[in-house]
Amino acid sequence: MSPTLTADSVSVSFEGLRALSKVNLDVPRSRITGLIGPNGAGKTTLVNVLTGFQVPSEGHVILDGERLGCLPPHKIRRRGVARTFQSGRLFSDLSVLDNLEVTGIGLGLQRKEAASRAAEMLEWVGIAHLAERTAGGLPYTDERRVAIGRALMMEPHYLLLDEPAAGMSAEEAAQLASLIKRIIAEKKCGVLLIEHNIGLVLNICDDIHVLDSGEIIDCGSPAAIKASEKVRHAYMGTQADAVGEIL
Amino acid sequence: MAARSSILAKTVSTPVILIGILLIVALVALLVKSGPFNQTVIDIFIRVVLVVGLYVFIGNSGVISFGHIGFTCLGAYATAWLTIPPPMKKMALPGLPDIILNAKLPFAPAIVLAAIFAGVCALVFGKILMRLSGIAASIATFAMLALINQVYSNWERVTGATSSVVGIPINRSIWPYAICAFVVVIIAYLYAISRSGLALRSARDEATAAAASGIDIPRERLIAFTLSGVIMGLGGALYAHSVGVVTPDTFYLGLTFISLSMLVVGGMNSLSGAVLGVVILSTIIQILRWFEKGVPIGGTTLTIPNGLQEIAIGIVMIVILMYRPSGLTKNRELVWRGWPFRGLFGGA
Ligand SMILES: Nc1ncnc2c1ncn2[C@@H]1O[C@H](COP(=O)(O)OP(=O)(O)OP(=O)(O)O)[C@@H](O)[C@H]1O
Ligand SMILES: [Mg+2]
């Protein structure tokens, strides 16, 4: 079996509210897996489970065939599962270079080595010119790219992106799409892409899972998801227009 | 590219400038050649040790600690145990183990051992406390201070309870104190640029993202807590040798208030803030002391009531918190950018 990051029948409840119920999801290496669903569907909660920030009330996380138990987040990162956050969460008082260097240190490097790896990564992502800037004052799109660079440090096997295109213009989203494709081609990690920008997801994902009220209601290729009645249904209201335009 | 050597090269001016400022303070004392002023300068160096010790933990972790003066207490009593002449010790503190009762160590090894003792205690307390975060951690450190104070105020046969422990050899030269202050500034600087220092500052900014970057936050906090415990213990030992007497209440709320004020006024997140906070507030305190004794102005003598010191420091702290909440240094470090003082305050 090829290596995957897997949610195996994961359920999470918050004081009675069932945020996830018996969710199964595979993130294979070298592929882009999409995760879409309306606000409050449980997408972020699923990422939190996969990265150790949320202990599931039922089910397990399986990393390359091995059950993870309840490892704390920093240990899961050291095992090669990296993530970004919906809200950016850069280290705002540190320079951009230090933001990336921290991951190198967290994964055991000395400062010198971590700093040179961080500089290489900034180059790779195309934001080397920002190295000395304080992360706190960055514009939105740069912030997103720094966050992706920080997560990509030290060659993670899996990269979970929580709404990386939120607030981006069409052009910026296209740049992001090509960056994600480069990540797959050159870094060979498995990407889980959570996005409300359905066009982006349909465009670059190999597989798409649709989450609604904590349940996976559909999954398949972009073409299959495009055609799915259930998905149309889940995206009622304002979301329906957005999907309708694309479908 | 940005190698460690260049981190050193980029930032090494900070400890050099700070030590330079402290050297000037020492030279003033040598020039003035007055006994009381000498003591004032020794007090400044001891406060530098204490406030820099606070900075190592508070500044890097962002967790306020109200308990660190407890480690100062531990260090002060430890050096008392090691240096008081054995006959006096057998009378005053008969509960000490024989090996300590018979010990009579010189100044230098005694203060080093006292600092290590405080550090070991900080390690033990930290193991428990560092699992907490935010306000819960701060309150727990306060509880630790009260606990240490109560033990030392009641353990008659080992600490002499609330009565003064006397007979600690007094060292009146300013140099041992100055050298300790320099060394502590260098240690704090090296910690700040170390892996652990950077990891801890990242967690101060964004704990969630730090954990997602592989940082073991409780572990890094514990390293800083222990190191700052060592420094606070050293400060306590120095204090004991500067006056020759210790009581538990010397190391309680008053000293906690003054040293935290100095850190806040200078800027909690910077080493420069710690040192400048001490120098500036100590200067204010000294001027107020002169006025408490009475200063002749024109034909009359101007005297201010005793106790105004604390009130004045409280006011200075509130004013700083209102108008410059990140302290006089705005949490930045003093750096050298060539002559003349072009952009004296550099990046964070
Ligand atoms: N820590 C928490 N405590 C209580 N309820 C929570 C918590 N985290 C999430 N929830 C709830 O769980 C549900 C799923 O939230 P989640 O953030 O996973 O949704 P999402 O799909 O990421 O939504 P969005 O698209 O808005 O980011 C929501 O109803 C949310 O209010
Ligand atoms: Mg979300």
PDB file of C-alpha atoms in Angstrom, chain A:
ATOM      1  CA  MET A   1       0.000   0.000   0.000  1.00  0.00           C
ATOM      2  CA  SER A   2       1.348   3.442  -0.834  1.00  0.00           C
ATOM      3  CA  PRO A   3       1.904   5.772   2.115  1.00  0.00           C
ATOM      4  CA  THR A   4      -0.954   8.029   3.166  1.00  0.00           C
ATOM      5  CA  LEU A   5      -2.105  10.271   5.953  1.00  0.00           C
ATOM      6  CA  THR A   6      -5.480   8.868   6.905  1.00  0.00           C
ATOM      7  CA  ALA A   7      -8.397   9.872   9.090  1.00  0.00           C
ATOM      8  CA  ASP A   8      -9.978   6.579  10.066  1.00  0.00           C
ATOM      9  CA  SER A   9     -13.605   6.968  11.071  1.00  0.00           C
ATOM     10  CA  VAL A  10     -12.887  10.139  13.064  1.00  0.00           C
ATOM     11  CA  SER A  11     -15.578  11.774  15.192  1.00  0.00           C
ATOM     12  CA  VAL A  12     -15.325  14.964  17.225  1.00  0.00           C
ATOM     13  CA  SER A  13     -17.970  16.447  19.511  1.00  0.00           C
ATOM     14  CA  PHE A  14     -17.920  19.854  21.161  1.00  0.00           C
ATOM     15  CA  GLU A  15     -20.321  19.847  24.105  1.00  0.00           C
ATOM     16  CA  GLY A  16     -22.988  17.970  22.239  1.00  0.00           C
ATOM     17  CA  LEU A  17     -22.292  19.584  18.866  1.00  0.00           C
ATOM     18  CA  ARG A  18     -21.091  16.883  16.523  1.00  0.00           C
ATOM     19  CA  ALA A  19     -18.402  18.646  14.475  1.00  0.00           C
ATOM     20  CA  LEU A  20     -17.233  15.469  12.719  1.00  0.00           C
ATOM     21  CA  SER A  21     -18.941  12.107  12.529  1.00  0.00           C
ATOM     22  CA  LYS A  22     -17.139   9.011  11.311  1.00  0.00           C
ATOM     23  CA  VAL A  23     -15.050  10.843   8.754  1.00  0.00           C
ATOM     24  CA  ASN A  24     -12.748   8.801   6.537  1.00  0.00           C
ATOM     25  CA  LEU A  25     -10.200  10.610   4.428  1.00  0.00           C
ATOM     26  CA  ASP A  26      -6.948   9.628   2.720  1.00  0.00           C
ATOM     27  CA  VAL A  27      -4.227  12.085   1.816  1.00  0.00           C
ATOM     28  CA  PRO A  28      -1.822  10.214  -0.492  1.00  0.00           C
ATOM     29  CA  ARG A  29       1.723  11.436  -1.242  1.00  0.00           C
ATOM     30  CA  SER A  30       2.439  13.364  -4.431  1.00  0.00           C
ATOM     31  CA  ARG A  31      -1.201  14.232  -4.965  1.00  0.00           C
ATOM     32  CA  ILE A  32      -3.490  17.138  -4.197  1.00  0.00           C
ATOM     33  CA  THR A  33      -6.569  16.186  -2.232  1.00  0.00           C
ATOM     34  CA  GLY A  34      -9.288  18.801  -2.041  1.00  0.00           C
ATOM     35  CA  LEU A  35     -11.591  19.308   0.926  1.00  0.00           C
ATOM     36  CA  ILE A  36     -14.561  21.583   0.404  1.00  0.00           C
ATOM     37  CA  GLY A  37     -17.734  22.289   2.298  1.00  0.00           C
ATOM     38  CA  PRO A  38     -19.793  25.185   3.650  1.00  0.00           C
ATOM     39  CA  ASN A  39     -18.796  27.294   6.661  1.00  0.00           C
ATOM     40  CA  GLY A  40     -18.855  25.318   9.870  1.00  0.00           C
ATOM     41  CA  ALA A  41     -18.764  21.978   8.027  1.00  0.00           C
ATOM     42  CA  GLY A  42     -15.824  20.799  10.153  1.00  0.00           C
ATOM     43  CA  LYS A  43     -12.918  21.221   7.726  1.00  0.00           C
ATOM     44  CA  THR A  44     -10.609  22.995  10.156  1.00  0.00           C
ATOM     45  CA  THR A  45     -11.592  20.580  12.885  1.00  0.00           C
ATOM     46  CA  LEU A  46     -10.458  17.713  10.648  1.00  0.00           C
ATOM     47  CA  VAL A  47      -7.087  19.398  10.053  1.00  0.00           C
ATOM     48  CA  ASN A  48      -6.777  19.932  13.804  1.00  0.00           C
ATOM     49  CA  VAL A  49      -7.326  16.221  14.342  1.00  0.00           C
ATOM     50  CA  LEU A  50      -4.773  15.277  11.691  1.00  0.00           C
ATOM     51  CA  THR A  51      -2.137  17.556  13.274  1.00  0.00           C
ATOM     52  CA  GLY A  52      -2.717  16.711  16.935  1.00  0.00           C
ATOM     53  CA  PHE A  53      -4.446  19.949  17.982  1.00  0.00           C
ATOM     54  CA  GLN A  54      -7.724  18.136  18.557  1.00  0.00           C
ATOM     55  CA  VAL A  55      -8.083  14.705  20.118  1.00  0.00           C
ATOM     56  CA  PRO A  56     -10.865  12.827  18.324  1.00  0.00           C
ATOM     57  CA  SER A  57     -13.622  11.392  20.495  1.00  0.00           C
ATOM     58  CA  GLU A  58     -13.664   8.332  18.216  1.00  0.00           C
ATOM     59  CA  GLY A  59     -11.435   7.043  15.462  1.00  0.00           C
ATOM     60  CA  HIS A  60      -7.738   7.398  14.709  1.00  0.00           C
ATOM     61  CA  VAL A  61      -5.182   9.153  12.623  1.00  0.00           C
ATOM     62  CA  ILE A  62      -3.000   6.770  10.646  1.00  0.00           C
ATOM     63  CA  LEU A  63       0.337   7.995   9.321  1.00  0.00           C
ATOM     64  CA  ASP A  64       1.992   5.778   6.701  1.00  0.00           C
ATOM     65  CA  GLY A  65       0.237   2.739   8.122  1.00  0.00           C
ATOM     66  CA  GLU A  66       0.898   3.512  11.784  1.00  0.00           C
ATOM     67  CA  ARG A  67      -1.730   4.652  14.304  1.00  0.00           C
ATOM     68  CA  LEU A  68      -0.643   7.894  15.951  1.00  0.00           C
ATOM     69  CA  GLY A  69      -2.462   7.667  19.295  1.00  0.00           C
ATOM     70  CA  CYS A  70      -2.530  11.084  20.954  1.00  0.00           C
ATOM     71  CA  LEU A  71       0.759  12.621  19.958  1.00  0.00           C
ATOM     72  CA  PRO A  72       1.103  16.353  20.739  1.00  0.00           C
ATOM     73  CA  PRO A  73       1.276  18.724  17.744  1.00  0.00           C
ATOM     74  CA  HIS A  74       5.045  19.277  17.838  1.00  0.00           C
ATOM     75  CA  LYS A  75       5.676  15.525  17.643  1.00  0.00           C
ATOM     76  CA  ILE A  76       3.311  15.115  14.716  1.00  0.00           C
ATOM     77  CA  ARG A  77       5.162  17.925  12.922  1.00  0.00           C
ATOM     78  CA  ARG A  78       8.432  16.111  13.598  1.00  0.00           C
ATOM     79  CA  ARG A  79       6.911  13.043  11.957  1.00  0.00           C
ATOM     80  CA  GLY A  80       6.441  15.038   8.766  1.00  0.00           C
ATOM     81  CA  VAL A  81       2.891  16.394   8.886  1.00  0.00           C
ATOM     82  CA  ALA A  82       2.902  20.161   8.354  1.00  0.00           C
ATOM     83  CA  ARG A  83       0.042  22.638   8.209  1.00  0.00           C
ATOM     84  CA  THR A  84      -0.896  26.242   7.708  1.00  0.00           C
ATOM     85  CA  PHE A  85      -3.640  28.126   9.518  1.00  0.00           C
ATOM     86  CA  GLN A  86      -6.746  29.807   8.220  1.00  0.00           C
ATOM     87  CA  SER A  87      -5.727  32.952  10.110  1.00  0.00           C
ATOM     88  CA  GLY A  88      -2.066  33.044   9.074  1.00  0.00           C
ATOM     89  CA  ARG A  89      -0.550  32.915  12.547  1.00  0.00           C
ATOM     90  CA  LEU A  90       2.911  34.141  11.636  1.00  0.00           C
ATOM     91  CA  PHE A  91       5.380  34.972  14.401  1.00  0.00           C
ATOM     92  CA  SER A  92       4.670  38.665  14.067  1.00  0.00           C
ATOM     93  CA  ASP A  93       7.652  39.989  16.079  1.00  0.00           C
ATOM     94  CA  LEU A  94      10.173  37.844  14.199  1.00  0.00           C
ATOM     95  CA  SER A  95      11.689  38.436  10.785  1.00  0.00           C
ATOM     96  CA  VAL A  96      10.417  36.401   7.850  1.00  0.00           C
ATOM     97  CA  LEU A  97      13.679  34.439   7.811  1.00  0.00           C
ATOM     98  CA  ASP A  98      13.321  33.639  11.527  1.00  0.00           C
ATOM     99  CA  ASN A  99       9.719  32.530  10.953  1.00  0.00           C
ATOM    100  CA  LEU A 100      11.038  29.747   8.747  1.00  0.00           C
ATOM    101  CA  GLU A 101      14.136  29.153  10.839  1.00  0.00           C
ATOM    102  CA  VAL A 102      11.940  28.304  13.839  1.00  0.00           C
ATOM    103  CA  THR A 103      10.696  25.187  12.046  1.00  0.00           C
ATOM    104  CA  GLY A 104      14.293  24.119  11.380  1.00  0.00           C
ATOM    105  CA  ILE A 105      15.038  24.531  15.086  1.00  0.00           C
ATOM    106  CA  GLY A 106      11.868  22.713  16.081  1.00  0.00           C
ATOM    107  CA  LEU A 107      13.034  19.835  13.929  1.00  0.00           C
ATOM    108  CA  GLY A 108      16.453  19.693  15.550  1.00  0.00           C
ATOM    109  CA  LEU A 109      18.799  21.870  13.501  1.00  0.00           C
ATOM    110  CA  GLN A 110      21.346  24.314  14.886  1.00  0.00           C
ATOM    111  CA  ARG A 111      20.633  27.976  14.143  1.00  0.00           C
ATOM    112  CA  LYS A 112      23.256  28.264  11.439  1.00  0.00           C
ATOM    113  CA  GLU A 113      21.931  25.293   9.482  1.00  0.00           C
ATOM    114  CA  ALA A 114      18.295  26.271  10.108  1.00  0.00           C
ATOM    115  CA  ALA A 115      18.952  29.810   8.860  1.00  0.00           C
ATOM    116  CA  SER A 116      20.572  28.649   5.649  1.00  0.00           C
ATOM    117  CA  ARG A 117      17.742  26.173   4.989  1.00  0.00           C
ATOM    118  CA  ALA A 118      15.252  28.962   5.672  1.00  0.00           C
ATOM    119  CA  ALA A 119      17.015  31.211   3.170  1.00  0.00           C
ATOM    120  CA  GLU A 120      16.907  28.441   0.554  1.00  0.00           C
ATOM    121  CA  MET A 121      13.211  27.924   1.158  1.00  0.00           C
ATOM    122  CA  LEU A 122      12.433  31.636   0.830  1.00  0.00           C
ATOM    123  CA  GLU A 123      14.260  31.529  -2.493  1.00  0.00           C
ATOM    124  CA  TRP A 124      12.265  28.468  -3.562  1.00  0.00           C
ATOM    125  CA  VAL A 125       8.929  30.074  -2.692  1.00  0.00           C
ATOM    126  CA  GLY A 126      10.052  33.266  -4.421  1.00  0.00           C
ATOM    127  CA  ILE A 127      10.027  35.641  -1.460  1.00  0.00           C
ATOM    128  CA  ALA A 128      13.748  35.916  -0.701  1.00  0.00           C
ATOM    129  CA  HIS A 129      13.431  39.704  -0.846  1.00  0.00           C
ATOM    130  CA  LEU A 130      11.234  39.616   2.282  1.00  0.00           C
ATOM    131  CA  ALA A 131      13.805  37.803   4.455  1.00  0.00           C
ATOM    132  CA  GLU A 132      14.670  40.702   6.751  1.00  0.00           C
ATOM    133  CA  ARG A 133      11.144  42.129   7.022  1.00  0.00           C
ATOM    134  CA  THR A 134       9.240  41.788  10.284  1.00  0.00           C
ATOM    135  CA  ALA A 135       6.460  39.293   9.653  1.00  0.00           C
ATOM    136  CA  GLY A 136       3.872  41.401  11.499  1.00  0.00           C
ATOM    137  CA  GLY A 137       3.574  44.064   8.833  1.00  0.00           C
ATOM    138  CA  LEU A 138       3.324  41.933   5.713  1.00  0.00           C
ATOM    139  CA  PRO A 139       0.518  42.259   3.167  1.00  0.00           C
ATOM    140  CA  TYR A 140      -1.995  39.456   3.059  1.00  0.00           C
ATOM    141  CA  THR A 141      -0.678  37.472   0.104  1.00  0.00           C
ATOM    142  CA  ASP A 142       2.931  37.620   1.282  1.00  0.00           C
ATOM    143  CA  GLU A 143       1.768  36.439   4.688  1.00  0.00           C
ATOM    144  CA  ARG A 144       0.210  33.371   3.052  1.00  0.00           C
ATOM    145  CA  ARG A 145       3.388  32.579   1.143  1.00  0.00           C
ATOM    146  CA  VAL A 146       5.534  32.913   4.258  1.00  0.00           C
ATOM    147  CA  ALA A 147       3.163  30.544   6.055  1.00  0.00           C
ATOM    148  CA  ILE A 148       3.487  28.005   3.248  1.00  0.00           C
ATOM    149  CA  GLY A 149       7.283  28.358   3.257  1.00  0.00           C
ATOM    150  CA  ARG A 150       7.360  27.860   7.012  1.00  0.00           C
ATOM    151  CA  ALA A 151       5.274  24.693   6.716  1.00  0.00           C
ATOM    152  CA  LEU A 152       7.418  23.390   3.845  1.00  0.00           C
ATOM    153  CA  MET A 153      10.683  23.618   5.790  1.00  0.00           C
ATOM    154  CA  MET A 154      12.539  20.311   6.216  1.00  0.00           C
ATOM    155  CA  GLU A 155      10.628  18.415   3.526  1.00  0.00           C
ATOM    156  CA  PRO A 156       7.396  17.379   5.254  1.00  0.00           C
ATOM    157  CA  HIS A 157       5.633  14.336   3.806  1.00  0.00           C
ATOM    158  CA  TYR A 158       2.213  15.906   4.093  1.00  0.00           C
ATOM    159  CA  LEU A 159       1.130  19.521   3.857  1.00  0.00           C
ATOM    160  CA  LEU A 160      -2.324  20.597   5.009  1.00  0.00           C
ATOM    161  CA  LEU A 161      -3.370  24.017   3.696  1.00  0.00           C
ATOM    162  CA  ASP A 162      -6.350  25.631   5.435  1.00  0.00           C
ATOM    163  CA  GLU A 163      -7.867  28.159   3.021  1.00  0.00           C
ATOM    164  CA  PRO A 164      -4.614  29.520   1.608  1.00  0.00           C
ATOM    165  CA  ALA A 165      -6.394  31.550  -1.099  1.00  0.00           C
ATOM    166  CA  ALA A 166      -8.838  33.343   1.190  1.00  0.00           C
ATOM    167  CA  GLY A 167      -8.924  37.008   0.255  1.00  0.00           C
ATOM    168  CA  MET A 168      -6.726  36.596  -2.828  1.00  0.00           C
ATOM    169  CA  SER A 169      -7.459  38.109  -6.218  1.00  0.00           C
ATOM    170  CA  ALA A 170      -7.903  35.791  -9.223  1.00  0.00           C
ATOM    171  CA  GLU A 171      -4.346  36.481 -10.330  1.00  0.00           C
ATOM    172  CA  GLU A 172      -2.892  35.814  -6.883  1.00  0.00           C
ATOM    173  CA  ALA A 173      -4.927  32.606  -6.634  1.00  0.00           C
ATOM    174  CA  ALA A 174      -3.471  31.482  -9.964  1.00  0.00           C
ATOM    175  CA  GLN A 175       0.058  32.077  -8.626  1.00  0.00           C
ATOM    176  CA  LEU A 176      -0.863  30.059  -5.556  1.00  0.00           C
ATOM    177  CA  ALA A 177      -2.141  27.238  -7.778  1.00  0.00           C
ATOM    178  CA  SER A 178       1.158  27.054  -9.621  1.00  0.00           C
ATOM    179  CA  LEU A 179       3.061  27.097  -6.320  1.00  0.00           C
ATOM    180  CA  ILE A 180       0.990  24.140  -5.077  1.00  0.00           C
ATOM    181  CA  LYS A 181       1.648  22.266  -8.315  1.00  0.00           C
ATOM    182  CA  ARG A 182       5.385  22.886  -7.883  1.00  0.00           C
ATOM    183  CA  ILE A 183       5.169  21.549  -4.339  1.00  0.00           C
ATOM    184  CA  ILE A 184       3.724  18.293  -5.669  1.00  0.00           C
ATOM    185  CA  ALA A 185       6.191  18.058  -8.543  1.00  0.00           C
ATOM    186  CA  GLU A 186       9.378  18.928  -6.656  1.00  0.00           C
ATOM    187  CA  LYS A 187       8.741  18.153  -2.991  1.00  0.00           C
ATOM    188  CA  LYS A 188       6.598  15.070  -3.630  1.00  0.00           C
ATOM    189  CA  CYS A 189       4.539  15.625  -0.503  1.00  0.00           C
ATOM    190  CA  GLY A 190       0.863  14.942  -0.223  1.00  0.00           C
ATOM    191  CA  VAL A 191      -1.238  18.113  -0.102  1.00  0.00           C
ATOM    192  CA  LEU A 192      -4.647  18.525   1.504  1.00  0.00           C
ATOM    193  CA  LEU A 193      -6.200  21.718   0.169  1.00  0.00           C
ATOM    194  CA  ILE A 194      -9.123  23.283   2.003  1.00  0.00           C
ATOM    195  CA  GLU A 195     -10.656  26.075  -0.022  1.00  0.00           C
ATOM    196  CA  HIS A 196     -13.822  28.046  -0.542  1.00  0.00           C
ATOM    197  CA  ASN A 197     -12.482  29.014  -3.967  1.00  0.00           C
ATOM    198  CA  ILE A 198     -14.170  26.083  -5.734  1.00  0.00           C
ATOM    199  CA  GLY A 199     -12.661  27.021  -9.085  1.00  0.00           C
ATOM    200  CA  LEU A 200      -9.162  26.613  -7.694  1.00  0.00           C
ATOM    201  CA  VAL A 201     -10.037  23.256  -6.131  1.00  0.00           C
ATOM    202  CA  LEU A 202     -11.663  21.863  -9.283  1.00  0.00           C
ATOM    203  CA  ASN A 203      -8.714  23.092 -11.289  1.00  0.00           C
ATOM    204  CA  ILE A 204      -5.767  21.558  -9.399  1.00  0.00           C
ATOM    205  CA  CYS A 205      -7.025  18.706  -7.188  1.00  0.00           C
ATOM    206  CA  ASP A 206      -6.694  15.043  -8.083  1.00  0.00           C
ATOM    207  CA  ASP A 207      -9.442  14.045  -5.664  1.00  0.00           C
ATOM    208  CA  ILE A 208     -12.057  16.055  -3.873  1.00  0.00           C
ATOM    209  CA  HIS A 209     -13.919  15.306  -0.653  1.00  0.00           C
ATOM    210  CA  VAL A 210     -17.031  17.218   0.264  1.00  0.00           C
ATOM    211  CA  LEU A 211     -17.748  17.740   3.945  1.00  0.00           C
ATOM    212  CA  ASP A 212     -21.130  18.929   5.175  1.00  0.00           C
ATOM    213  CA  SER A 213     -22.236  19.168   8.826  1.00  0.00           C
ATOM    214  CA  GLY A 214     -19.396  16.908   9.880  1.00  0.00           C
ATOM    215  CA  GLU A 215     -19.983  14.169   7.328  1.00  0.00           C
ATOM    216  CA  ILE A 216     -18.262  13.346   4.065  1.00  0.00           C
ATOM    217  CA  ILE A 217     -21.183  13.504   1.670  1.00  0.00           C
ATOM    218  CA  ASP A 218     -19.300  12.860  -1.529  1.00  0.00           C
ATOM    219  CA  CYS A 219     -15.852  12.264  -2.919  1.00  0.00           C
ATOM    220  CA  GLY A 220     -14.338  11.699  -6.338  1.00  0.00           C
ATOM    221  CA  SER A 221     -12.552  13.307  -9.246  1.00  0.00           C
ATOM    222  CA  PRO A 222     -13.169  17.005 -10.021  1.00  0.00           C
ATOM    223  CA  ALA A 223     -15.410  15.969 -12.934  1.00  0.00           C
ATOM    224  CA  ALA A 224     -17.519  13.708 -10.704  1.00  0.00           C
ATOM    225  CA  ILE A 225     -17.814  16.396  -8.003  1.00  0.00           C
ATOM    226  CA  LYS A 226     -18.844  18.921 -10.644  1.00  0.00           C
ATOM    227  CA  ALA A 227     -21.675  16.646 -11.697  1.00  0.00           C
ATOM    228  CA  SER A 228     -22.769  15.660  -8.198  1.00  0.00           C
ATOM    229  CA  GLU A 229     -26.339  16.506  -7.204  1.00  0.00           C
ATOM    230  CA  LYS A 230     -25.501  16.129  -3.515  1.00  0.00           C
ATOM    231  CA  VAL A 231     -22.815  18.770  -3.748  1.00  0.00           C
ATOM    232  CA  ARG A 232     -25.167  21.194  -5.460  1.00  0.00           C
ATOM    233  CA  HIS A 233     -27.553  20.593  -2.603  1.00  0.00           C
ATOM    234  CA  ALA A 234     -24.985  21.190   0.130  1.00  0.00           C
ATOM    235  CA  TYR A 235     -24.039  24.543  -1.393  1.00  0.00           C
ATOM    236  CA  MET A 236     -27.415  26.234  -1.033  1.00  0.00           C
ATOM    237  CA  GLY A 237     -27.734  30.000  -0.685  1.00  0.00           C
ATOM    238  CA  THR A 238     -24.852  32.265  -1.528  1.00  0.00           C
ATOM    239  CA  GLN A 239     -22.490  29.361  -2.042  1.00  0.00           C
ATOM    240  CA  ALA A 240     -24.865  27.899  -4.653  1.00  0.00           C
ATOM    241  CA  ASP A 241     -24.295  30.876  -6.916  1.00  0.00           C
ATOM    242  CA  ALA A 242     -20.559  30.456  -6.731  1.00  0.00           C
ATOM    243  CA  VAL A 243     -20.764  26.761  -7.536  1.00  0.00           C
ATOM    244  CA  GLY A 244     -23.431  27.341 -10.145  1.00  0.00           C
ATOM    245  CA  GLU A 245     -21.172  29.714 -12.018  1.00  0.00           C
ATOM    246  CA  ILE A 246     -18.456  27.124 -12.247  1.00  0.00           C
ATOM    247  CA  LEU A 247     -20.536  24.018 -12.794  1.00  0.00           C
TER     248      LEU A 247
END
